[in-house]
Coordinates of C-alpha atoms in Angstrom, one line a residue:
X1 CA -33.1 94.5 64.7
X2 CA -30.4 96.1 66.4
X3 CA -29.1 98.6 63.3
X4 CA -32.6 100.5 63.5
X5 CA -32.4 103.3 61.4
X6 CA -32.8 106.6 62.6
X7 CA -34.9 109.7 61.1
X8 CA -34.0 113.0 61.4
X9 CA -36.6 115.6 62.8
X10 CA -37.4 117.1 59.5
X11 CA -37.3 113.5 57.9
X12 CA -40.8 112.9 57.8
X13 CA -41.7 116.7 56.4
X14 CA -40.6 115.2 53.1
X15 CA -43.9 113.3 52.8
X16 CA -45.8 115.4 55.7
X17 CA -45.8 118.6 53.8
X18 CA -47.5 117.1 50.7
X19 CA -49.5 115.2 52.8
X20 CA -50.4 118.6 54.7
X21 CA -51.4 120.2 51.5
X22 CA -53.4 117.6 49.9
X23 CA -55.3 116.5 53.2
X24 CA -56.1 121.0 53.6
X25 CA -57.2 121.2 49.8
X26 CA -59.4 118.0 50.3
X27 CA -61.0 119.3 53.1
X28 CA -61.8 122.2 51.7
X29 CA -63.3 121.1 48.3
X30 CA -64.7 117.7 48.8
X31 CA -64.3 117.2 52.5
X32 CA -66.5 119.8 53.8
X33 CA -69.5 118.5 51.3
X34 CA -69.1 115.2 52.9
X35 CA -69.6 116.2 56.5
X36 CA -72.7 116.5 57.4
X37 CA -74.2 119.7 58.9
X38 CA -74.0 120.3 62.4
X39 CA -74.0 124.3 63.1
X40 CA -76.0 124.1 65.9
X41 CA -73.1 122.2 67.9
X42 CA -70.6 123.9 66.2
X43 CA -72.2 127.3 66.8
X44 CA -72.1 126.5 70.6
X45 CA -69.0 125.2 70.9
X46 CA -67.9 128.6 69.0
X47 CA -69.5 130.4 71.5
X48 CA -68.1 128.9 74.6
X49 CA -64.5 129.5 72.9
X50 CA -65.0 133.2 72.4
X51 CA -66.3 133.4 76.4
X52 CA -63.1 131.7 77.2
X53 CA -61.0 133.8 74.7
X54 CA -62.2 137.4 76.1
X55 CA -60.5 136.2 79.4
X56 CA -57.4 137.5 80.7
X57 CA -56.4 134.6 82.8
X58 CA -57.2 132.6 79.4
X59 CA -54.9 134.8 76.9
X60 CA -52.1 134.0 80.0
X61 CA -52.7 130.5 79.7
X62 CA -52.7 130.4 75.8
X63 CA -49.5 132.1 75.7
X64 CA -47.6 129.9 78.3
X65 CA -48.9 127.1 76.5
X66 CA -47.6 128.1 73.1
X67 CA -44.6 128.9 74.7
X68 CA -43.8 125.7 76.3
X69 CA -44.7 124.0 72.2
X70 CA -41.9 126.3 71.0
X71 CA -39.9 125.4 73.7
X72 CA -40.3 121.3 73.3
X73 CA -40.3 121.6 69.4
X74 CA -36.7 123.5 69.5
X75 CA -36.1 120.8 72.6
X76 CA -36.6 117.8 70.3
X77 CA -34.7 119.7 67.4
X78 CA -31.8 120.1 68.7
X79 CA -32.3 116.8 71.1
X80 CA -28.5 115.6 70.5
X81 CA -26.9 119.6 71.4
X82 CA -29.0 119.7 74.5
X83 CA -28.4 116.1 75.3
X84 CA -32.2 116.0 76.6
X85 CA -34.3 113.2 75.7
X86 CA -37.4 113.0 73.8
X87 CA -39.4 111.5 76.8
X88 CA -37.4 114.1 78.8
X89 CA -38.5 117.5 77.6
X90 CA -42.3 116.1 77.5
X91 CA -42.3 115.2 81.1
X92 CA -40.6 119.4 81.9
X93 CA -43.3 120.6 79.5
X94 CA -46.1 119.0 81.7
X95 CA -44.5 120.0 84.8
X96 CA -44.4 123.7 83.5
X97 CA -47.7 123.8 82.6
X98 CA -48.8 122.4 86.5
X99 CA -46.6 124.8 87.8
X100 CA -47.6 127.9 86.0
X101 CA -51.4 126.9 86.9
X102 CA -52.0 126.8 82.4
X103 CA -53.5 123.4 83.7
X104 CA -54.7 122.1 87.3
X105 CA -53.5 118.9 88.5
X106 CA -56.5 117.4 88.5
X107 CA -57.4 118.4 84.7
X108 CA -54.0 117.5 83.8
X109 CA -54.7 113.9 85.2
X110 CA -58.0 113.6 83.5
X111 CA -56.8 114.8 80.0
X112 CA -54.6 111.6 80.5
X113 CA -56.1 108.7 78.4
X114 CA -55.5 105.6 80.6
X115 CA -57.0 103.1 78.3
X116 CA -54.4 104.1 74.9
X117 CA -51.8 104.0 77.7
X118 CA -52.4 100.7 78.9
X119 CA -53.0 99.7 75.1
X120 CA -49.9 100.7 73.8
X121 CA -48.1 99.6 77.1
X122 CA -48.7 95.8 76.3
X123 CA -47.9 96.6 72.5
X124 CA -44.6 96.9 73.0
X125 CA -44.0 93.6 74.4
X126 CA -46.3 92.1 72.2
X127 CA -44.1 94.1 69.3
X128 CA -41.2 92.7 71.1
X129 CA -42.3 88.9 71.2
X130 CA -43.4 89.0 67.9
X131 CA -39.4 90.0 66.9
X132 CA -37.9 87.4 69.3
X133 CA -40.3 84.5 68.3
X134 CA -39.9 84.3 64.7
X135 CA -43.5 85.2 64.6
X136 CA -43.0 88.8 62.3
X137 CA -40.6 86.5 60.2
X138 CA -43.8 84.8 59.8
X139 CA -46.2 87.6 59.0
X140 CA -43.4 88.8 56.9
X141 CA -43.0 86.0 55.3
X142 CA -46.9 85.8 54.6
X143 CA -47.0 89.2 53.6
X144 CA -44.4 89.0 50.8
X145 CA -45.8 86.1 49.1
X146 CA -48.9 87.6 49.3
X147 CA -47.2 90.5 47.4
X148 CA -45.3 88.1 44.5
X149 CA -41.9 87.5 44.2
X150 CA -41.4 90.1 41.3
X151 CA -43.4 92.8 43.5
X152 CA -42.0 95.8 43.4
X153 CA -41.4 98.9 45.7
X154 CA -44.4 100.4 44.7
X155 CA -46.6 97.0 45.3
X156 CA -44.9 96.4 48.8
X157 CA -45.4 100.5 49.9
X158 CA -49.1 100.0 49.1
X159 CA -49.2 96.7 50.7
X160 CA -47.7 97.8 53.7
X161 CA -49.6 101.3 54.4
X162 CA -52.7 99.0 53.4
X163 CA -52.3 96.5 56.6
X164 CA -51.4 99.1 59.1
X165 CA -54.2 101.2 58.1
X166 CA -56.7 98.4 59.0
X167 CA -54.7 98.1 62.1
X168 CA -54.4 102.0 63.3
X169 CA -59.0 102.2 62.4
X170 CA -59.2 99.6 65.1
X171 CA -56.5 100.4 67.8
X172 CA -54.7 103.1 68.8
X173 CA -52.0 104.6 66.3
X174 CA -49.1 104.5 68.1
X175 CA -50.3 100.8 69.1
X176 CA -50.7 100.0 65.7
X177 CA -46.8 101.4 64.8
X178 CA -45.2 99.1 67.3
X179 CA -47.0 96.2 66.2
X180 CA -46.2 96.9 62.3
X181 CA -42.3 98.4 63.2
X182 CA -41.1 94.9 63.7
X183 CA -42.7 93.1 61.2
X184 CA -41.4 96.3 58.7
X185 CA -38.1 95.3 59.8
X186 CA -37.8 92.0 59.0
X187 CA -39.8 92.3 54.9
X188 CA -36.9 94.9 54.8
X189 CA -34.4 92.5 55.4
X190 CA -36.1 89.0 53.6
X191 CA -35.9 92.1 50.5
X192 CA -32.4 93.1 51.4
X193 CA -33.2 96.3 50.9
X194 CA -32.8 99.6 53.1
X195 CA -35.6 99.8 56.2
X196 CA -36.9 103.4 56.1
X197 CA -38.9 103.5 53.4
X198 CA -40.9 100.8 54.9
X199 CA -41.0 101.8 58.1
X200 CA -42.2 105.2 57.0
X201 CA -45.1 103.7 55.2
X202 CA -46.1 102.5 58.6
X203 CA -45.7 105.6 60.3
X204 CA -47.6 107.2 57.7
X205 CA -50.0 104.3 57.0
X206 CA -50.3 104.3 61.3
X207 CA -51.2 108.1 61.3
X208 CA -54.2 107.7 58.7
X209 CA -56.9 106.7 61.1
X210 CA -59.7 109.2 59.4
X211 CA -62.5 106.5 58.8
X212 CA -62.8 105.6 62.6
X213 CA -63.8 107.1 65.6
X214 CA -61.7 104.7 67.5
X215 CA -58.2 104.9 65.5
X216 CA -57.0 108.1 67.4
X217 CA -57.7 110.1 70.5
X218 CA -58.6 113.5 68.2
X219 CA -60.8 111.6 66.3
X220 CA -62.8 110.4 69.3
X221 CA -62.8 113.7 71.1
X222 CA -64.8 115.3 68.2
X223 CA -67.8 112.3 68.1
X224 CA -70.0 114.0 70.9
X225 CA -69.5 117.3 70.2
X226 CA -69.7 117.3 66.3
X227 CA -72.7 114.9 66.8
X228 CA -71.0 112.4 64.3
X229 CA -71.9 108.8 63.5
X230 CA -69.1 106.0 62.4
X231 CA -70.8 106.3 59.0
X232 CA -69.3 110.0 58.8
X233 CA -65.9 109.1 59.2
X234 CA -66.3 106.6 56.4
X235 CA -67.6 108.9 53.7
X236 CA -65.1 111.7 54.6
X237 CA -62.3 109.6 55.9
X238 CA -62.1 107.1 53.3
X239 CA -62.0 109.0 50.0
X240 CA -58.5 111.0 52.0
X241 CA -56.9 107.5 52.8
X242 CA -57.2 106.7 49.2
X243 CA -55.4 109.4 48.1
X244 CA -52.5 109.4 50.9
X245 CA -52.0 105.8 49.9
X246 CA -51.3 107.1 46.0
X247 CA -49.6 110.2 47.6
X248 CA -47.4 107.4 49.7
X249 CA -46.9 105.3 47.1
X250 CA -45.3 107.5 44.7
X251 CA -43.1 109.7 47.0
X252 CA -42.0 107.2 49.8
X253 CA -39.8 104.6 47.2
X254 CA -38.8 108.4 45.5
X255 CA -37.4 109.6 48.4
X256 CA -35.9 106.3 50.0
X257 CA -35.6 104.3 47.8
X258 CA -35.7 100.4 48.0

């Protein structure tokens, strides 16, 4: 566990741009016919965003705000020039935006989501026990003979994204990451084979929480004001995981290979 490997910033746009296009050319061709029609809310939610928009003191806000993205993103870049942490710049970025008033303490605290924090808070020891008790050499091992012993790269990818997309439609994402990461580790190492492409079918496979409501924060935010019902999700959410797992299977062993 202690040689983790280490992606590079524009690592993951290897299988995020694809995944980018696909998921916007989905959405736009079968997607949309799936979700059901809801242009009343969406019509006043429109609304209220153009009020907002007309404002001055909005336009200010919007611009500070993208400025502070542009400022993180080249933050996290170039995180080794500027010797900055990840963790680091975040916290400036939210201190900026209190300080320039884009946000008020007080909506700042409430946009917080206390109960993903606490969640993935006791992940990571749970992620860390299951490393130091043997028990991911267990799921691991479990996993793999599930798999075969002849299974392949392209077996074990789809496996893999599989499991942690049950995981990330129940829990939160990131939750369902640090549970997988360790776990990842150690089929990597029973296959003697290099980590990254499994651990980036659990980032990716972590990230594909479309057929829940639950599975990510944006998902959730969206259920009252779209007027959705869980079923929605399914029908528009499941058809897309479908075709990221074939879209992860094929480029992920491609571009790190086993």
């Amino acid at each position: 566990m202690e040689n983790t490997p280490v992606f590079g910033f524009f690592e993951f746009a290897y299988i995020g741009i694809p995944l980018t296009i696909i998921g916007i050319i989905y959405m736009m061709t079968i997607g949309c016919k799936l979700i059901p029609n809801r242009e009343t809310a969406l019509e006043e939610a429109d609304t209220k965003n153009e009020e907002e928009a007309t404002s001055e003191e909005a336009t200010w806000k919007q611009m500070v705000a993208i400025g502070v993205l542009l400022a993180a993103v080249v933050f996290m870049i170039f995180e080794e020039q500027f010797g900055i942490p990840l963790h680091i710049v975040s916290v400036m970025g939210a201190m900026v935006i209190v300080l320039t008033r884009t946000m008020s303490e007080k909506k700042a605290y409430r946009s917080l989501d206390f109960s993903t924090i606490i969640l993935v808070a006791a992940m990571m020891p749970m992620a860390t026990a299951l490393a130091e008790t043997g028990a991911a050499q267990m799921i691991a091992d479990y996993v793999l003979e599930m798999a075969g012993s002849n299974a392949g790269p392209y077996v074990i990818t789809a496996l893999i994204f599989g499991v942690t997309t049950v995981l990330t439609s129940v829990m939160s994402n990131t939750a369902a990451a640090a549970l997988m990461a360790p776990i990842g580790l150690v089929i990597a190492a029973s296959m003697g084979v290099d980590p990254k492409a499994i651990l980036m079918t659990v980032c990716v496979g972590a990230s594909a929480a479309y057929a829940s409501p639950v599975g990510t924060p944006p998902n959730t935010m969206i259920y009252g004001p779209g007027n959705y019902t869980f079923l929605d999700y399914i029908k528009c959410g499941f058809p897309f995981l479908v075709i990221q797992l074939i879209v992860c299977v094929v480029i992920v062993p491609l571009i790190w290979p086993f």
